[in-house]
Amino acid sequence: MNYQTFQPHPDLESLISCYWTLEVPAAVDTQRQRIIPDGTIEMVFILGDDIKRYTTEDNFIIQPRSMVLGQTIDPFYIEPTGYVNTFAIRFYPYGFANFVTVPIRTLANKETPIEILFGEKTAKKLEQDIIQATDTKQRIEIIEFFLLNKLSEQVTVDNIVKTTIDTLLSTKGSTSIRDILKEDVSKRRQLERMFVKQIGISPKQLGKVIRLQSALKMLLSEEGESLTNIAYESEYYDQAHFIKDFKEFTGISPKEFLGNENMTLSSIFYK
């Protein structure tokens, strides 16, 4: 398994977390991989064989070859059908709203083919350019040219939404929305409406996902001596609160997460 990340152009670094590539040789005994929410939106180009996403225990869909995966609040399983070769753009929660005109909430919990967002002709050209590129460096140049052009067409992100997300990210999701809004809690309903429109999920849900990310990184890097320490370091009330939130977003307990073959892919994303 070869997973690499690449930093974006300075003009895009406030909107894009990174570019990433993943290559995995075809294997006879492929394992389903559980993908857990990470608070980001991703544009993904599948360059290898098809990838299944399970919609139930026994039913699946084939993921589009070029798609946007919106905010997710539930874990799901994917399974490669052969050789895995993927190029993707990982956007910050508020980042992707700058490049499209559709409400971000309509992208949540599903794959959306990029032709729906950018039109068939534009999407097909972008997809072919990405496929025919000779290496990752060229793919990044192609997508950055595309995104910088789209950026000039869009309005800026509403400041209140961006400020809230910046605070959640800088405090690893531990700051309450009431504290962010300080005395003016009357803005809460307005903030929640704008979040759902621009981010796809509520500010409270995003804060929980960001805090879980921080705890997951500690769990995988073994920075915490125990689940109790990780819980307190991540600003959970106690270990039970940590485990409850962990199960909500991953479907399993922290101890079950470690060493679980179905979590191999999610583990490398969080390290």
XYZ file of C-alpha atoms in Angstrom, residues 15 54 81 137 162 168 206 222-223 265:
10
model
C -9.390 25.855 1.140
C -21.697 -1.140 0.374
C -12.345 -5.082 -7.168
C 2.723 16.443 -10.307
C -15.357 30.486 8.395
C -13.337 24.413 15.856
C -18.650 19.105 12.654
C -0.109 5.993 21.080
C 0.460 9.463 22.532
C -7.349 2.278 5.221
